[in-house]
Short mmCIF file of C-alpha atoms and ligand atoms in Angstrom, two decimals:
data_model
loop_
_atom_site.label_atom_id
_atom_site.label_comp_id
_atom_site.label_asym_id
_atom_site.label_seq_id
_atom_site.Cartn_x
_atom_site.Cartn_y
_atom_site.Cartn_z
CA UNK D 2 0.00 0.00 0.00
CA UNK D 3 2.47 2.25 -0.99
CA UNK D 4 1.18 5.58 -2.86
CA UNK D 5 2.04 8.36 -2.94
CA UNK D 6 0.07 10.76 -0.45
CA UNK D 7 -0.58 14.23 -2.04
CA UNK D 8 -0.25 17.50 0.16
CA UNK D 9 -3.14 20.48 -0.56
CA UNK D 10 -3.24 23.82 1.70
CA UNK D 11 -6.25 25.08 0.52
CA UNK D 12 -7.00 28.85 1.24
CA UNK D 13 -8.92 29.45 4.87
CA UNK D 14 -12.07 30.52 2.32
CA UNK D 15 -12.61 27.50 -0.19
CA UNK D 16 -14.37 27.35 -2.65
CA UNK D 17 -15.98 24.37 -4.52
CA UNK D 18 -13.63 25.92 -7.47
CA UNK D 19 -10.48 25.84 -6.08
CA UNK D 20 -7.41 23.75 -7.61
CA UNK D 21 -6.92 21.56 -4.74
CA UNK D 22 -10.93 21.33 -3.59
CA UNK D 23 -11.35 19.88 -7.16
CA UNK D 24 -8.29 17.26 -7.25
CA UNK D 25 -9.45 16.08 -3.89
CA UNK D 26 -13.22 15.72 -4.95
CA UNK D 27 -12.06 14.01 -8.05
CA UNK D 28 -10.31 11.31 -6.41
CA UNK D 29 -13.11 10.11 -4.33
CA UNK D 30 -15.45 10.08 -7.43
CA UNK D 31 -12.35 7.66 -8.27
CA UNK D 32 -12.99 5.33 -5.49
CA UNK D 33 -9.61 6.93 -3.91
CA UNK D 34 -9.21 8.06 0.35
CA UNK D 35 -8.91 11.63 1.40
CA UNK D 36 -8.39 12.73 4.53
CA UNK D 37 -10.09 16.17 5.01
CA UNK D 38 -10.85 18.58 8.23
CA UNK D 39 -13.69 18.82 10.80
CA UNK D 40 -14.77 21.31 13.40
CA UNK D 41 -13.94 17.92 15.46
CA UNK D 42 -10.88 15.83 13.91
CA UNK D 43 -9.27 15.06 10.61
CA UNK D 44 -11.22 12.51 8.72
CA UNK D 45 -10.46 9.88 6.25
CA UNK D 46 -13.08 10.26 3.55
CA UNK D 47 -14.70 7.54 0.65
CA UNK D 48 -17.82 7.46 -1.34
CA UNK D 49 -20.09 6.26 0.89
CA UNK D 50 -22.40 4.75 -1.25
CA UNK D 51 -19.50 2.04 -2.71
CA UNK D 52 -18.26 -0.30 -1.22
CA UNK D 53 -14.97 -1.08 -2.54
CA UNK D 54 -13.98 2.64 -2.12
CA UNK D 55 -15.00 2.41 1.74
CA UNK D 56 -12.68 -1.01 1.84
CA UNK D 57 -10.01 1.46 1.21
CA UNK D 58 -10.54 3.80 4.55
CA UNK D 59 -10.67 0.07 6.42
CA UNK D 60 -7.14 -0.89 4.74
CA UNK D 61 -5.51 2.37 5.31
CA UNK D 62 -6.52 2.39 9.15
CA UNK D 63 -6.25 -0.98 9.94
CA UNK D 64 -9.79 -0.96 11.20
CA UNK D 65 -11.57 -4.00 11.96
CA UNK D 66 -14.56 -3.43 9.27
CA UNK D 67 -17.53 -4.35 11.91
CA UNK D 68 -17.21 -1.38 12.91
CA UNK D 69 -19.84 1.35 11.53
CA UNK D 70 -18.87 4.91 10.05
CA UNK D 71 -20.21 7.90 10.09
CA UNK D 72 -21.60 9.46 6.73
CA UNK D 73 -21.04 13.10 6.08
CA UNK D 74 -23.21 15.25 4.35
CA UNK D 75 -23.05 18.98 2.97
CA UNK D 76 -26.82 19.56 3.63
CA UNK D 77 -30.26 18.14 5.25
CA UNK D 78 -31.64 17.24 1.95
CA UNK D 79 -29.03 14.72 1.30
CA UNK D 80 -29.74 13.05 4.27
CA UNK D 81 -32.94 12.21 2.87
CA UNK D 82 -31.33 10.08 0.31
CA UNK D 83 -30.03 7.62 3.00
CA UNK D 84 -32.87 6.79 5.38
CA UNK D 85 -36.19 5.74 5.33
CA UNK D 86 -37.70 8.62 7.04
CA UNK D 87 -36.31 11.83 9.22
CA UNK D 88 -38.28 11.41 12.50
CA UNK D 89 -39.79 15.04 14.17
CA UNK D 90 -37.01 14.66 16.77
CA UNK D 91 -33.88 14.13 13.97
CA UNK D 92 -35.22 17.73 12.37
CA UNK D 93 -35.68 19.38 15.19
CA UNK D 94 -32.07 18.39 15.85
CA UNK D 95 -30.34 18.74 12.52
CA UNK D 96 -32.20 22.56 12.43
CA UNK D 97 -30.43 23.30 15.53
CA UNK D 98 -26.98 21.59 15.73
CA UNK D 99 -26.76 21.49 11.98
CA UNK D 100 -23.52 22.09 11.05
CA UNK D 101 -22.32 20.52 13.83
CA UNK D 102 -20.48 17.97 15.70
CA UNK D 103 -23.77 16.04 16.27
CA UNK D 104 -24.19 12.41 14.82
CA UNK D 105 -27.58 11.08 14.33
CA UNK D 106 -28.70 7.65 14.01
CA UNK D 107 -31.30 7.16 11.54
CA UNK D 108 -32.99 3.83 9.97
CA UNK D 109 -30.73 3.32 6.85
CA UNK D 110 -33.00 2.98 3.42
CA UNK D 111 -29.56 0.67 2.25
CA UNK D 112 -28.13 3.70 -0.30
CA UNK D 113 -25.28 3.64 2.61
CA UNK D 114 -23.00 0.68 1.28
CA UNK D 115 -23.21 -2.35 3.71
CA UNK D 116 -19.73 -1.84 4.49
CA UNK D 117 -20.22 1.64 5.96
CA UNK D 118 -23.38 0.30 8.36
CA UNK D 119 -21.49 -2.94 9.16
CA UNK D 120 -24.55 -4.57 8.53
CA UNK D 121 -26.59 -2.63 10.81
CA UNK D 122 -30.26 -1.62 9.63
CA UNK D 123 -29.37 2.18 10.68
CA UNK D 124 -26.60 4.78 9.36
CA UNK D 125 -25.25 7.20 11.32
CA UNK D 126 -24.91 10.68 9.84
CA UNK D 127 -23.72 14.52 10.06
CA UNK D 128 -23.35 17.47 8.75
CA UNK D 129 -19.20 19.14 9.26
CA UNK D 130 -18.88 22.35 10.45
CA UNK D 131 -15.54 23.21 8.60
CA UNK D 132 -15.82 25.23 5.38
CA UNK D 133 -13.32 23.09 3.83
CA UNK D 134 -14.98 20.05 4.89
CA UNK D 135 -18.54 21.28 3.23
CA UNK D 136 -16.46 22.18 0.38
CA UNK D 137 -15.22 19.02 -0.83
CA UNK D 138 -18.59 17.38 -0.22
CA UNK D 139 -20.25 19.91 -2.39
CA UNK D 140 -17.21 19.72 -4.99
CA UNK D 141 -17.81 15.44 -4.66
CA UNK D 142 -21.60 15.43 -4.53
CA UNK D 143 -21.37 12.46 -2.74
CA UNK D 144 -22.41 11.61 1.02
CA UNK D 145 -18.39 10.60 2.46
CA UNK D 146 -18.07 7.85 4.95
CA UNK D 147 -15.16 9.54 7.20
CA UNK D 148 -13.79 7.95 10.52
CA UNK D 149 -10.93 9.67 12.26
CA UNK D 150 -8.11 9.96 9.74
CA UNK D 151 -5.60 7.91 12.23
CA UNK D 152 -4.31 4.32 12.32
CA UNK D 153 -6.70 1.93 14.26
CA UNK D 154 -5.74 2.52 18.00
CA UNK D 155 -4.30 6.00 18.08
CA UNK D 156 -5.01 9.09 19.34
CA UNK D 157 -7.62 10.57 16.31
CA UNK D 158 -5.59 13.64 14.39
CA UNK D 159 -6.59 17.45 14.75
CA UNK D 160 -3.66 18.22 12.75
CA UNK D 161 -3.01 17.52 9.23
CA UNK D 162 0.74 16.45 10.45
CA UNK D 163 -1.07 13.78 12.77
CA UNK D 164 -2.62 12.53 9.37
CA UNK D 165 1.01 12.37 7.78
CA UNK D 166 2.39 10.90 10.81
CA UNK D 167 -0.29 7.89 10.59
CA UNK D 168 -1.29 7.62 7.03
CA UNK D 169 1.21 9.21 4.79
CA UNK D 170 1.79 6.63 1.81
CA UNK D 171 -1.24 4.67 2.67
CA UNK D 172 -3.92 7.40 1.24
CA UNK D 173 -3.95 9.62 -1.58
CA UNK D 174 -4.34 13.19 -0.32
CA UNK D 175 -4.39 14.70 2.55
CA UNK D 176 -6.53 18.55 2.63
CA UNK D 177 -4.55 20.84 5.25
CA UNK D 178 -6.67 22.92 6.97
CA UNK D 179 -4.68 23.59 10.50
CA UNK D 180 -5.63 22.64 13.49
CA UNK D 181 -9.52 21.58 14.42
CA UNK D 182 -11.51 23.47 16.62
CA UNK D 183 -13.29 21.25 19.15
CA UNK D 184 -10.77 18.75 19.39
CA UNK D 185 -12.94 15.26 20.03
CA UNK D 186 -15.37 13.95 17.83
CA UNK D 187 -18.95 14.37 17.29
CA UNK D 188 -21.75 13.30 20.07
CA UNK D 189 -23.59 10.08 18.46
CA UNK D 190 -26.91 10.14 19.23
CA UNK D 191 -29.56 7.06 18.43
CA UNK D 192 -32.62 8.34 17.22
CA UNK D 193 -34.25 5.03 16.12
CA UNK D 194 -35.19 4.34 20.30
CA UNK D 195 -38.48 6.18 22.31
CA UNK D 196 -36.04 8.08 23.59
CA UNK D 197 -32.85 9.36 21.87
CA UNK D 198 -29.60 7.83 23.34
CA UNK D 199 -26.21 9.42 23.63
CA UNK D 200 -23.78 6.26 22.00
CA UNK D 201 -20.71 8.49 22.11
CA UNK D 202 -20.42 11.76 24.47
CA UNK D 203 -18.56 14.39 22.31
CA UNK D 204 -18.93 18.32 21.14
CA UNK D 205 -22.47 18.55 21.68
CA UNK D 206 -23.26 18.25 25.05
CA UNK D 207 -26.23 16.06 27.04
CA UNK D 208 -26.94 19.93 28.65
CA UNK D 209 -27.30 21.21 24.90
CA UNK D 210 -29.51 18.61 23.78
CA UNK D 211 -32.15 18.85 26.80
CA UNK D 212 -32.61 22.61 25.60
CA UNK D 213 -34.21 21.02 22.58
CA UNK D 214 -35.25 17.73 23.82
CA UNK D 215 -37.36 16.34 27.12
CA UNK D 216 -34.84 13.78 27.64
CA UNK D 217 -32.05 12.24 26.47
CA UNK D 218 -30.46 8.36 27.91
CA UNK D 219 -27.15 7.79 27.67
CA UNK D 220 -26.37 4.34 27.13
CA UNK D 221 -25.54 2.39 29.52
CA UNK D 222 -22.82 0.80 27.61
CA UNK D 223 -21.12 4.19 28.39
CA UNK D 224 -21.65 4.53 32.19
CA UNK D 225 -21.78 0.20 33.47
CA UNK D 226 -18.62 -1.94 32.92
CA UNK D 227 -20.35 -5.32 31.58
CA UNK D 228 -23.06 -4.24 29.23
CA UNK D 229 -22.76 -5.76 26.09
CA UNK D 230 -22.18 -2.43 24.17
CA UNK D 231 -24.78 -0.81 21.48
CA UNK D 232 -22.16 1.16 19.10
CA UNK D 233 -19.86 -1.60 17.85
CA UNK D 234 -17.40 1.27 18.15
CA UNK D 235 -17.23 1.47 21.79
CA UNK D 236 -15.46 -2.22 22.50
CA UNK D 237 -12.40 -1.45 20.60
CA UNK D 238 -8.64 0.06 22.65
CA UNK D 239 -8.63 3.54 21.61
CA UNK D 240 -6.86 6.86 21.59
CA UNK D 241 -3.66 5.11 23.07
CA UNK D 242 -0.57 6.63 23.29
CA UNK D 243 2.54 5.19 22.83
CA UNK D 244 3.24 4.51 26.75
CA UNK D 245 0.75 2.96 29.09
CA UNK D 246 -1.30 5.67 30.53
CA UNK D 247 -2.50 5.24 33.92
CA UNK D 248 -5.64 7.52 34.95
CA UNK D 249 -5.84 8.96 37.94
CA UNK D 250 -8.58 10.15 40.19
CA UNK D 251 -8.43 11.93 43.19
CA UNK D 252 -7.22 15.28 44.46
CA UNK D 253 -4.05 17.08 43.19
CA UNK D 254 -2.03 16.22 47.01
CA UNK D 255 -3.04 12.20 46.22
CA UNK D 256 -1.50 12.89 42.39
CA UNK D 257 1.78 14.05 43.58
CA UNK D 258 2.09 10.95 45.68
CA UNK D 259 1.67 8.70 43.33
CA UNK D 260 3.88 10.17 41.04
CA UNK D 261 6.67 10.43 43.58
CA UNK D 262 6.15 6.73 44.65
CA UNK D 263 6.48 5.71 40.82
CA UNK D 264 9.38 8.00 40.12
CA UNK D 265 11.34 6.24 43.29
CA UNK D 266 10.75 2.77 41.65
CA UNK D 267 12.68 4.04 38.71
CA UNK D 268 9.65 5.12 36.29
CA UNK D 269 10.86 7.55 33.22
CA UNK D 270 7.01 9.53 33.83
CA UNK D 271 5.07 12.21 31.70
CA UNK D 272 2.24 13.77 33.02
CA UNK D 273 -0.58 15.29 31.42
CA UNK D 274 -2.63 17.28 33.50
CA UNK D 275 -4.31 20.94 33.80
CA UNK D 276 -2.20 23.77 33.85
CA UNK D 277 -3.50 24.45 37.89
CA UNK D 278 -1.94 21.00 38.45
CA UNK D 279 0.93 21.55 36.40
CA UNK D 280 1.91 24.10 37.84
CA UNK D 281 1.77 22.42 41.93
CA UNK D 282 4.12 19.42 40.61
CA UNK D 283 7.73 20.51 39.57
CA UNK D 284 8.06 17.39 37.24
CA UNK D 285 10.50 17.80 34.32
CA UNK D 286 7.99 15.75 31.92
CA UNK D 287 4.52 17.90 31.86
CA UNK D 288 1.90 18.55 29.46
CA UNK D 289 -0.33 21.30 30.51
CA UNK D 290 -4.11 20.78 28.45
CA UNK D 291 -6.10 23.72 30.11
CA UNK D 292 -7.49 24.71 32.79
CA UNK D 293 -9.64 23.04 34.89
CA UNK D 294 -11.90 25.66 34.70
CA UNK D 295 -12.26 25.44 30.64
CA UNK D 296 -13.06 21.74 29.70
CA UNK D 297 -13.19 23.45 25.92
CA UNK D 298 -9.70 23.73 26.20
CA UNK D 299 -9.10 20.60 27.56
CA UNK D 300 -11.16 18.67 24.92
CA UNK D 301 -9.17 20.86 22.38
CA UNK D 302 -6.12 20.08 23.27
CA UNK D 303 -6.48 16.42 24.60
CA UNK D 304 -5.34 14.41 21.14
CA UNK D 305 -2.07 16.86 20.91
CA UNK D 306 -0.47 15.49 24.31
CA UNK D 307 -1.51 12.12 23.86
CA UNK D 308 0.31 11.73 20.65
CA UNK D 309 3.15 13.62 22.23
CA UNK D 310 4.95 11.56 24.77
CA UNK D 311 7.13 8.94 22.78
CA UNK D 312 7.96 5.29 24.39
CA UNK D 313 11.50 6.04 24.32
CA UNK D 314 11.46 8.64 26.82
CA UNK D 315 8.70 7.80 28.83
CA UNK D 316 7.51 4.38 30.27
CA UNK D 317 4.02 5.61 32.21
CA UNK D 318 1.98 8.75 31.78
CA UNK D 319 -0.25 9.88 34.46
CA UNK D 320 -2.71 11.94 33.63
CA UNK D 321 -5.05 13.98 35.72
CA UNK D 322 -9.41 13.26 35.57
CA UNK D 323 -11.06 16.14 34.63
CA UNK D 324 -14.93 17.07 35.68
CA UNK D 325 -17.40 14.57 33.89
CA UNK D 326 -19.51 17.24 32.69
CA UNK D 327 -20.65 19.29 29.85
CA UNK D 328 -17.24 18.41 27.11
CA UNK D 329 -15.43 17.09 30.07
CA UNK D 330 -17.87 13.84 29.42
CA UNK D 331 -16.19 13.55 26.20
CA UNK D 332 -12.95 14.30 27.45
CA UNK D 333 -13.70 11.72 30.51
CA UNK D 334 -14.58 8.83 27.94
CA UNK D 335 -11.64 8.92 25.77
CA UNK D 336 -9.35 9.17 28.15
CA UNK D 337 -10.90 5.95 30.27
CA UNK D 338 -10.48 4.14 26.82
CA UNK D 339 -6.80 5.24 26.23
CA UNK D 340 -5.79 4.46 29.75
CA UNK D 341 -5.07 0.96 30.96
CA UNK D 342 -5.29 1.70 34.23
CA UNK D 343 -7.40 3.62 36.90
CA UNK D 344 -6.13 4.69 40.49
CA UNK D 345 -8.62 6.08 42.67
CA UNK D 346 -8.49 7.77 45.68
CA UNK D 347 -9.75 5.52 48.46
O1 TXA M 421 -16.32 13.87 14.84
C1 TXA M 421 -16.50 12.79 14.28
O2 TXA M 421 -17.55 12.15 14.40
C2 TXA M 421 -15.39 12.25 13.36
C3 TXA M 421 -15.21 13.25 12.22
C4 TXA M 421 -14.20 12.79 11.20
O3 TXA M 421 -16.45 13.55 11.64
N1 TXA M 421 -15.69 10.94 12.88
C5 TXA M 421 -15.64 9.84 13.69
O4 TXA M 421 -15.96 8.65 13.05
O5 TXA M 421 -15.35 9.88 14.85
P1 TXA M 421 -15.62 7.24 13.66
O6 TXA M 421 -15.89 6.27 12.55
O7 TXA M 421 -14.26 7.22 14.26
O8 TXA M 421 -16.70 7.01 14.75
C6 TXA M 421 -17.98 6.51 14.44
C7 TXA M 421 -18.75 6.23 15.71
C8 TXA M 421 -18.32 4.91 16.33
O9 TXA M 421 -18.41 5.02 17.75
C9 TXA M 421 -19.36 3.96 15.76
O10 TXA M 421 -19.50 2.78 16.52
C10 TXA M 421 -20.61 4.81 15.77
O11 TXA M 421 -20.14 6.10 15.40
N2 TXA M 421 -21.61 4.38 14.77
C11 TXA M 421 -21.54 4.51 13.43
N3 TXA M 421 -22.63 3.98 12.84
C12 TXA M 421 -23.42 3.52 13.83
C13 TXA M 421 -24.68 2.87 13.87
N4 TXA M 421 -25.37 2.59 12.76
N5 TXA M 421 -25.20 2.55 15.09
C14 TXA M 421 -24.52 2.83 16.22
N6 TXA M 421 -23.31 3.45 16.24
C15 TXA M 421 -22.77 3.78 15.08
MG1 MG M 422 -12.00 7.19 15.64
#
């Protein structure tokens, strides 16, 4: 799978018209991979409605293929070429969050190619809100099936050098649109149950969907530890870094301890944590991520450190919990997945 991976820096203002917008858009109507930016991460885009161009994102990740993607779209009324029927509650929705990093789940009307659904009988969809990303989907006129634009495994990119760093020579172009705004990927929502379920917490938050709906589950895949779990997506190791990363929760006096006790046994550590706790530990190896106080931050800046410590100078990150609410729910769920251990307070 060695190709050669072509480099665009399209202008902050695209337009459908532009050299590189075009080049892009004609390789997926070629069955070819492009990764492209979100508002959330980089994704790795392929005409969603054929299946041997959505084999390609699979190969290129090293993705096990049960597990679903998420269909973009440049507008509402494509979205009506991909399920049965909108339900009241998915308009509502789409009118407000719409562009957005909201994912619904809608009954697929099979247009999605069985590869992107993983057999399911629903298709997840959204709308980007990244003017490059609506861009190339207008230039395309295709729906794009786009997971994160990493390897299987990794932290997801919100740089186009993360893309490089993972893909480069395994895709065919790569859009470069600097760094992504919210920093972890869209909130999945299921809309095919009584009463719409959060699958995935990400940029939109349980708080901003109760303004708009009377209530809203989250699946208890997310909160219990042996539920068998809903979104195929969710039983996979993700977002790992290249050292173990050990999660810990408690207060910033219990942190410090820990990390001396480790560093005494001989432990090369990093630590990621919020700049308040940074600043308490005089460590050599910290990350700072945001403060405590903005979870925005946090979530933006979250994939960054992860991908930054490398195994040969560090053998255990510890990273500080943040608050489990609002984007720190997001925040909170990737990083349980990327650690392999927790250490709570007693
Ligand atoms: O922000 C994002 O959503 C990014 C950017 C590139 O748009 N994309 C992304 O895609 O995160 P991906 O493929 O890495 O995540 C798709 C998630 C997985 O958790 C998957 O299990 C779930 O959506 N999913 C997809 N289709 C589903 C379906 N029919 N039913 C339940 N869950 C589904
Ligand atoms: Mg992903």
């Amino acid at each position: 799978m060695d190709m050669i991976t072509k480099l665009w820096k399209p202008s902050a203002q695209p337009k459908e018209s532009d050299v590189s917008i075009q080049e892009a858009a004609n390789l997926l109507r070629e069955q070819q991979v492009v990764a492209f930016p979100t508002e959330t991460v980089y994704g790795l885009g392929a005409d969603a409605t054929n299946e041997s161009a959505v084999k390609r994102i699979f190969e290129a990740k090293g993705r096990p293929s049960d597990n679903p993607l998420i269909v973009h779209v440049a507008s509402i009324r494509e979205v009506e070429d991909l399920v049965t029927h909108i339900p009241q509650v998915a308009r509502k929705l789409m009118e407000r969050f719409w562009p957005g990093p909201l994912t619904l789940i809608l009954e697929s009307n099979g247009t999605a190619s069985k590869n992107v659904t993983a057999g399911l009988k629903t298709v997840a969809i959204r709308m980007p809100d990244h003017a490059l990303a609506l861009a190339l989907l207008k230039a395309a006129e295709l729906p794009l099936a786009a997971p994160s634009a990493n390897r299987s495994g990794r932290p997801s990119p919100t740089k186009a050098e993360h893309v490089r760093q993972d893909l480069e020579g395994r895709i065919a172009g790569i859009l470069d649109g600097g760094p992504t705004g919210v920093g972890v990927e869209s909130t999945v929502l299921d809309c095919t149950s009584e009463i719409p379920a959060i699958l995935r917490p990400g940029g939109i938050t349980k708080e901003d969907l109760e303004e708009v709906l009377p209530e809203v589950k989250i699946d208890p895949a997310l909160t219990g530890k042996d539920t068998p779990p809903v979104s195929p997506g969710m039983k996979y190791t993700h977002y790992a870094p290249e050292s173990p990363l050990w999660l810990i929760k408690g207060e910033d006096e219990f942190f410090r301890n820990q990390l001396h006790e480790l560093q005494e046994e001989g432990y090369r550590i990093g630590v990621i944590a919020s700049n308040e706790l940074a600043e308490k530990l005089h460590h050599d190896f910290v990350l700072p991520c945001g403060s405590r106080e903005n979870l925005t931050e946090v979530a933006n800046r979250l994939y960054e450190v992860l991908r930054e410590y490398k195994k040969s100078d560090i053998d255990l990150i510890l990273c500080e919990s943040f608050p489990n609410y609002g984007v720190g729910a997001a925040v909170m769920n990737r990083l349980t997945k990327a650690s392999v251990k927790i250490i709570e307070q007693p």
